[in-house]
Structures are given as structure tokens and as C-alpha cells.
mmCIF file of C-alpha atoms in Angstrom:
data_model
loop_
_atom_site.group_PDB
_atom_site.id
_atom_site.type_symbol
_atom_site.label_atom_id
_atom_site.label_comp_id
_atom_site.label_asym_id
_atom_site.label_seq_id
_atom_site.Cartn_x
_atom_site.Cartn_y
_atom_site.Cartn_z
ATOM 1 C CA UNK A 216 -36.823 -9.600 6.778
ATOM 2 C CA UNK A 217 -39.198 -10.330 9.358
ATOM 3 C CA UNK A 218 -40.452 -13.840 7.860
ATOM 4 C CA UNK A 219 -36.995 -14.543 7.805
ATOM 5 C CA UNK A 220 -36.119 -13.811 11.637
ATOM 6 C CA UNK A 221 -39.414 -15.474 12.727
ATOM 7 C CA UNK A 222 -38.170 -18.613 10.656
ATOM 8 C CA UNK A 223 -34.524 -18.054 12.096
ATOM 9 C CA UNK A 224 -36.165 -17.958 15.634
ATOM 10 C CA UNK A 225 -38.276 -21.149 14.654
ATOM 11 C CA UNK A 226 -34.612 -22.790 14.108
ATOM 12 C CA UNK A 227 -33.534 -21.746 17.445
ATOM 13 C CA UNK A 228 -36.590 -23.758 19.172
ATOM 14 C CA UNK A 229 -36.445 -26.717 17.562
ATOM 15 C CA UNK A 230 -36.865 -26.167 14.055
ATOM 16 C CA UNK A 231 -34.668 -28.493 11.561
ATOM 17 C CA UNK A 232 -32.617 -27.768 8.240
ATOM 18 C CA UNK A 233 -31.783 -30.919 6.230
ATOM 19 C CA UNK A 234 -29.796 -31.107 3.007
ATOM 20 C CA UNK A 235 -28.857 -27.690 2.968
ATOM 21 C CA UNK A 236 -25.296 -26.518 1.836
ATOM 22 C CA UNK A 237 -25.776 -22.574 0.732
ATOM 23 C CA UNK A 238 -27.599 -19.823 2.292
ATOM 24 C CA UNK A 239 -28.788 -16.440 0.202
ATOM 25 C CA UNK A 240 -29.978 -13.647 1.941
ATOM 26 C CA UNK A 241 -30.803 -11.042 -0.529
ATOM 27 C CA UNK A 242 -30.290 -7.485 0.426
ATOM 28 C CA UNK A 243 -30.010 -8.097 3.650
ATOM 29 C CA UNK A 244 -30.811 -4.236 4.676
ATOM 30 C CA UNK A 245 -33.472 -3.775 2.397
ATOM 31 C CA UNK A 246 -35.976 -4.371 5.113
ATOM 32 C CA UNK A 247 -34.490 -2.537 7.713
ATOM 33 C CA UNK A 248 -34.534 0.484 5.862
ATOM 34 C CA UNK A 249 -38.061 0.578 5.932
ATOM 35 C CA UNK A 250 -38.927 -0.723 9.333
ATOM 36 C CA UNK A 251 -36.526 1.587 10.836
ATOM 37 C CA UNK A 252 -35.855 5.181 9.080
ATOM 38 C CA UNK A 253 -34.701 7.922 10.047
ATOM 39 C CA UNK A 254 -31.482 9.019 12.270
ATOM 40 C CA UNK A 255 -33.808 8.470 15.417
ATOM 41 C CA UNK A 256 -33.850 4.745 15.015
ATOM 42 C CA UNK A 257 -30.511 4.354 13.726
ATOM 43 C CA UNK A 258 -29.540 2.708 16.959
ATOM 44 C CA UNK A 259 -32.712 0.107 16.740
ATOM 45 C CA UNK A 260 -31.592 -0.624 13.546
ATOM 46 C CA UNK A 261 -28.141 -1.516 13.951
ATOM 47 C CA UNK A 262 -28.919 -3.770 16.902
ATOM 48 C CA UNK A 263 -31.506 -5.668 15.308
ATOM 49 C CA UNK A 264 -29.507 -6.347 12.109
ATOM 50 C CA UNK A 265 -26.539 -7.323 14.632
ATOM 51 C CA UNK A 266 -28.991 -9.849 16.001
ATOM 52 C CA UNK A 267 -30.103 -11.083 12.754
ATOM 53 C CA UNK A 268 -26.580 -11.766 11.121
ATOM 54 C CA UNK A 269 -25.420 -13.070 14.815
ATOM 55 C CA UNK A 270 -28.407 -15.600 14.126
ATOM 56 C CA UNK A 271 -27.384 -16.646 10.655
ATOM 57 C CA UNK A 272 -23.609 -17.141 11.863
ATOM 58 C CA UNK A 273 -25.266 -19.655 14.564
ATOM 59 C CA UNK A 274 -27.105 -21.355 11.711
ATOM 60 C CA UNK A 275 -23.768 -21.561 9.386
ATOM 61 C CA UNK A 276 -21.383 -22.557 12.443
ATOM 62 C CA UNK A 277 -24.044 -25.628 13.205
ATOM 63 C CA UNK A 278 -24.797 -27.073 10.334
ATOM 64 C CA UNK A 279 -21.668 -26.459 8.290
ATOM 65 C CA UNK A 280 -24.061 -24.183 5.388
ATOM 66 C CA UNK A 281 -22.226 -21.341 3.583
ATOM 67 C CA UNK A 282 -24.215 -17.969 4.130
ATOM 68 C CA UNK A 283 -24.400 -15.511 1.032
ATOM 69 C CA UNK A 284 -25.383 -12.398 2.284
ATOM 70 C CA UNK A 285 -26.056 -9.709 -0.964
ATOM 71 C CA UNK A 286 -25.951 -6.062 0.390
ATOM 72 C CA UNK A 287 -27.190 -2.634 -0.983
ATOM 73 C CA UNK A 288 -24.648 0.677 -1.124
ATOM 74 C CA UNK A 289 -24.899 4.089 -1.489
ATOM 75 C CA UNK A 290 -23.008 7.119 -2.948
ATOM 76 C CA UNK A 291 -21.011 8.880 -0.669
ATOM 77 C CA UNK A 292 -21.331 12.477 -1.069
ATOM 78 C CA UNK A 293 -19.089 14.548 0.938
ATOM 79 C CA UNK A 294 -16.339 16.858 -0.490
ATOM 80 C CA UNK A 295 -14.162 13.757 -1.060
ATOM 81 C CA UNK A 296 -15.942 12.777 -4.495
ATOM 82 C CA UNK A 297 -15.148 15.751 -5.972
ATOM 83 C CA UNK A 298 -11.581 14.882 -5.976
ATOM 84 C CA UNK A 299 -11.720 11.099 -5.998
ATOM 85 C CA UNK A 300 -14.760 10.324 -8.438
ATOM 86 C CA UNK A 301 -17.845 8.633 -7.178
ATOM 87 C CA UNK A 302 -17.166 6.274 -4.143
ATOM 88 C CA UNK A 303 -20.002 3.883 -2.953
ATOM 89 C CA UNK A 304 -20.066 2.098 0.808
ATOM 90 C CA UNK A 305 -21.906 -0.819 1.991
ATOM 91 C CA UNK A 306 -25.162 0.274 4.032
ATOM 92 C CA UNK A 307 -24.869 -1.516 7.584
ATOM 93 C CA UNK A 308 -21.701 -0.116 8.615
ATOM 94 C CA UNK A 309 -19.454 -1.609 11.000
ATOM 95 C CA UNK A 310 -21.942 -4.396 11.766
ATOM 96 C CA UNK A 311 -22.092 -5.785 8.220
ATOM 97 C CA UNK A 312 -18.358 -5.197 8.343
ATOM 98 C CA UNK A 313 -17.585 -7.596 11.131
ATOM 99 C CA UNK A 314 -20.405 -9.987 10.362
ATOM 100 C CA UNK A 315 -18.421 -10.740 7.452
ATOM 101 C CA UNK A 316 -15.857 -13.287 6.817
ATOM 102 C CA UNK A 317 -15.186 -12.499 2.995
ATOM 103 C CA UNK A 318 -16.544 -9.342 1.489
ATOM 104 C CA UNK A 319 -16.660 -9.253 -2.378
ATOM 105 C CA UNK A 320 -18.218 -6.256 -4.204
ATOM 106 C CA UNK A 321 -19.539 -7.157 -7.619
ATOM 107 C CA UNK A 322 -20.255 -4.660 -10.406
ATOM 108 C CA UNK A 323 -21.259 -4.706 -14.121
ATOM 109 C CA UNK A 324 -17.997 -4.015 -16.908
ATOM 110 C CA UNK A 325 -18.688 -3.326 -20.626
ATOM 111 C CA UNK A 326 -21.189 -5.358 -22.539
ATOM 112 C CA UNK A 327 -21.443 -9.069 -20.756
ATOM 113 C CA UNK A 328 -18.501 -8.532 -18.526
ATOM 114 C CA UNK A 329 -18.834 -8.619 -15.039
ATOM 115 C CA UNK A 330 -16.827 -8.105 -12.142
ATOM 116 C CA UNK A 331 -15.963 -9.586 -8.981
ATOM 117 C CA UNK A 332 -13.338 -7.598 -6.587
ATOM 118 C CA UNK A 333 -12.171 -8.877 -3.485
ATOM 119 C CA UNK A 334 -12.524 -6.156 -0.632
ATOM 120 C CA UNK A 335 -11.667 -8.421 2.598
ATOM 121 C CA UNK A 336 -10.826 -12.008 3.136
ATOM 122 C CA UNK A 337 -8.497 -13.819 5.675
ATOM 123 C CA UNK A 338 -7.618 -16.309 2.769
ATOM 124 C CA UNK A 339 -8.098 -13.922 -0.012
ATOM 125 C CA UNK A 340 -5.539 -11.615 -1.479
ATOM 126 C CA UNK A 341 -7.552 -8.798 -2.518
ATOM 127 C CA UNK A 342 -7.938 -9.024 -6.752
ATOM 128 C CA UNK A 343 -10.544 -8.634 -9.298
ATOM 129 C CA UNK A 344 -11.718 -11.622 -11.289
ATOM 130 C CA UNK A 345 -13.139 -11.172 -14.924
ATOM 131 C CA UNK A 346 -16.772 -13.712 -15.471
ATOM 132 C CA UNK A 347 -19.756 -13.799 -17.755
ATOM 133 C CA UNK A 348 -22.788 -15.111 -17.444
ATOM 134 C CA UNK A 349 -24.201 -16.991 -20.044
ATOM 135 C CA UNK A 350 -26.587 -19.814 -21.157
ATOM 136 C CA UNK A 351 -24.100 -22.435 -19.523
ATOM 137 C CA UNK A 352 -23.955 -20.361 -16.350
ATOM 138 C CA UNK A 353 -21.062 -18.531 -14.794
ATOM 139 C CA UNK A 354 -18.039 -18.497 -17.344
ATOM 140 C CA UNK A 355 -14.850 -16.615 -17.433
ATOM 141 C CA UNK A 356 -14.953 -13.994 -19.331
ATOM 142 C CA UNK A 357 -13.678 -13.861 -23.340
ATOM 143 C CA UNK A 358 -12.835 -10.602 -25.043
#
């Protein structure tokens, strides 16, 4: 993450982007989690993953790019799961949260089914949508 926030800070003193039109950031907290661990530095962590997706908002906002941000979760294990089954929650918290425009989780089905469930969206009503992907790339998916 920290190549990535030197070249974000490289935009923000002159550096240019041409021909651009989709952003990936892959596990966004991956990173973090290592730089920063423990409870003690919870605080450290949050602000400096505030300031990173703050920067990547600038970057969409001026140059008109979509940002993909992919995120890692974790189980929650409090006395809820026992009644409720397994639940999983995005690490980042609030921050990832509100740094978000559209939130989609995506998870595997049976065989070559995956799945792609809407969790938040201004524009999205919140579904599930059935895909593959195969040789030809992303398909929907056939029984």
C-alpha cells in the first residue's frame, strides 16, 4: 500500500494519468494490517486508510476514472453466530463504509457459479445476480 500512496501523492504534485477509465485496488486493507496491528494502533490505522481512500476519491472525481476497491472480511464471532449461522463483515469499518458509493459482496455458489449481491447503492436496489466465468469472460450463469 505504500507504493501506492507514494504514487497517489506523486499525482497530487504534478503527476499525470492519461487514458485511464478503471481503477483496481486490490485488498485495499491488506497492507494496513500489517503496518499497523494490534488494538494500540487501531486509531493510526483508520486515519491513514481514511486518507488513502479520500485520495483515490480525488483521483476518480478529477479525471472521471471508476475506482474498484476489492476488500478482505472476517468471521464475526460473538454469541450471534450461534443462532444466525456464520456472518462475515468488511475489515475497515465505518471508513470503508462511507468511502463507498456501491458496495457489492461477491462469493463463490456451486461448481462455476458465482455470485454477486448488492449490499448498498444509491441507484441499486439491493439483489443478487447469477455469472460465470469462462473462456469468453464474464457470462451469466446456465444451470
Amino acid at each position: 500500500m505504500l507504493r501506492i500512496w507514494d504514487d497517489l501523492e506523486l499525482r497530487e504534485n504534478g503527476f499525470e494519468v492519461v487514458g485511464f477509465a478503471l481503477m483496481i485496488v486490490d485488498s485495499v486493507t491488506a497492507l494496513d494490517r500489517t503496518d499497523f496491528s494490534g488494538r494500540g494502533q487501531l486509531s493510526a490505522r483508520q486515519m491513514h486508510l481514511a486518507k488513502f481512500l479520500s485520495s483515490l476519491q480525488k483521483l476518480a472525481d478529477e479525471f472521471c476514472v471508476a475506482v474498484a476497491i476489492t476488500n478482505q472480511v472476517v468471521a464475526q464471532v460473538d454469541g450471534s453466530a450461534l443462532f444466525a449461522g456464520p456472518q462475515i463483515k468488511p475489515i475497515g469499518g465505518n471508513i470503508m463504509a462511507h468511502a463507498s458509493t456501491t458496495r457489492l459482496a461477491l462469493r463463490k455458489g456451486r461448481g462455476v457459479e458465482r455470485v454477486c449481491k448488492v449490499i448498498s447503492s444509491p441507484c441499486l436496489v439491493e439483489a443478487e445476480a447469477r455469472f460465470q466465468i469462462c473462456v469468453e469472460g464474464v457470462a451469466d450463469f446456465k444451470d
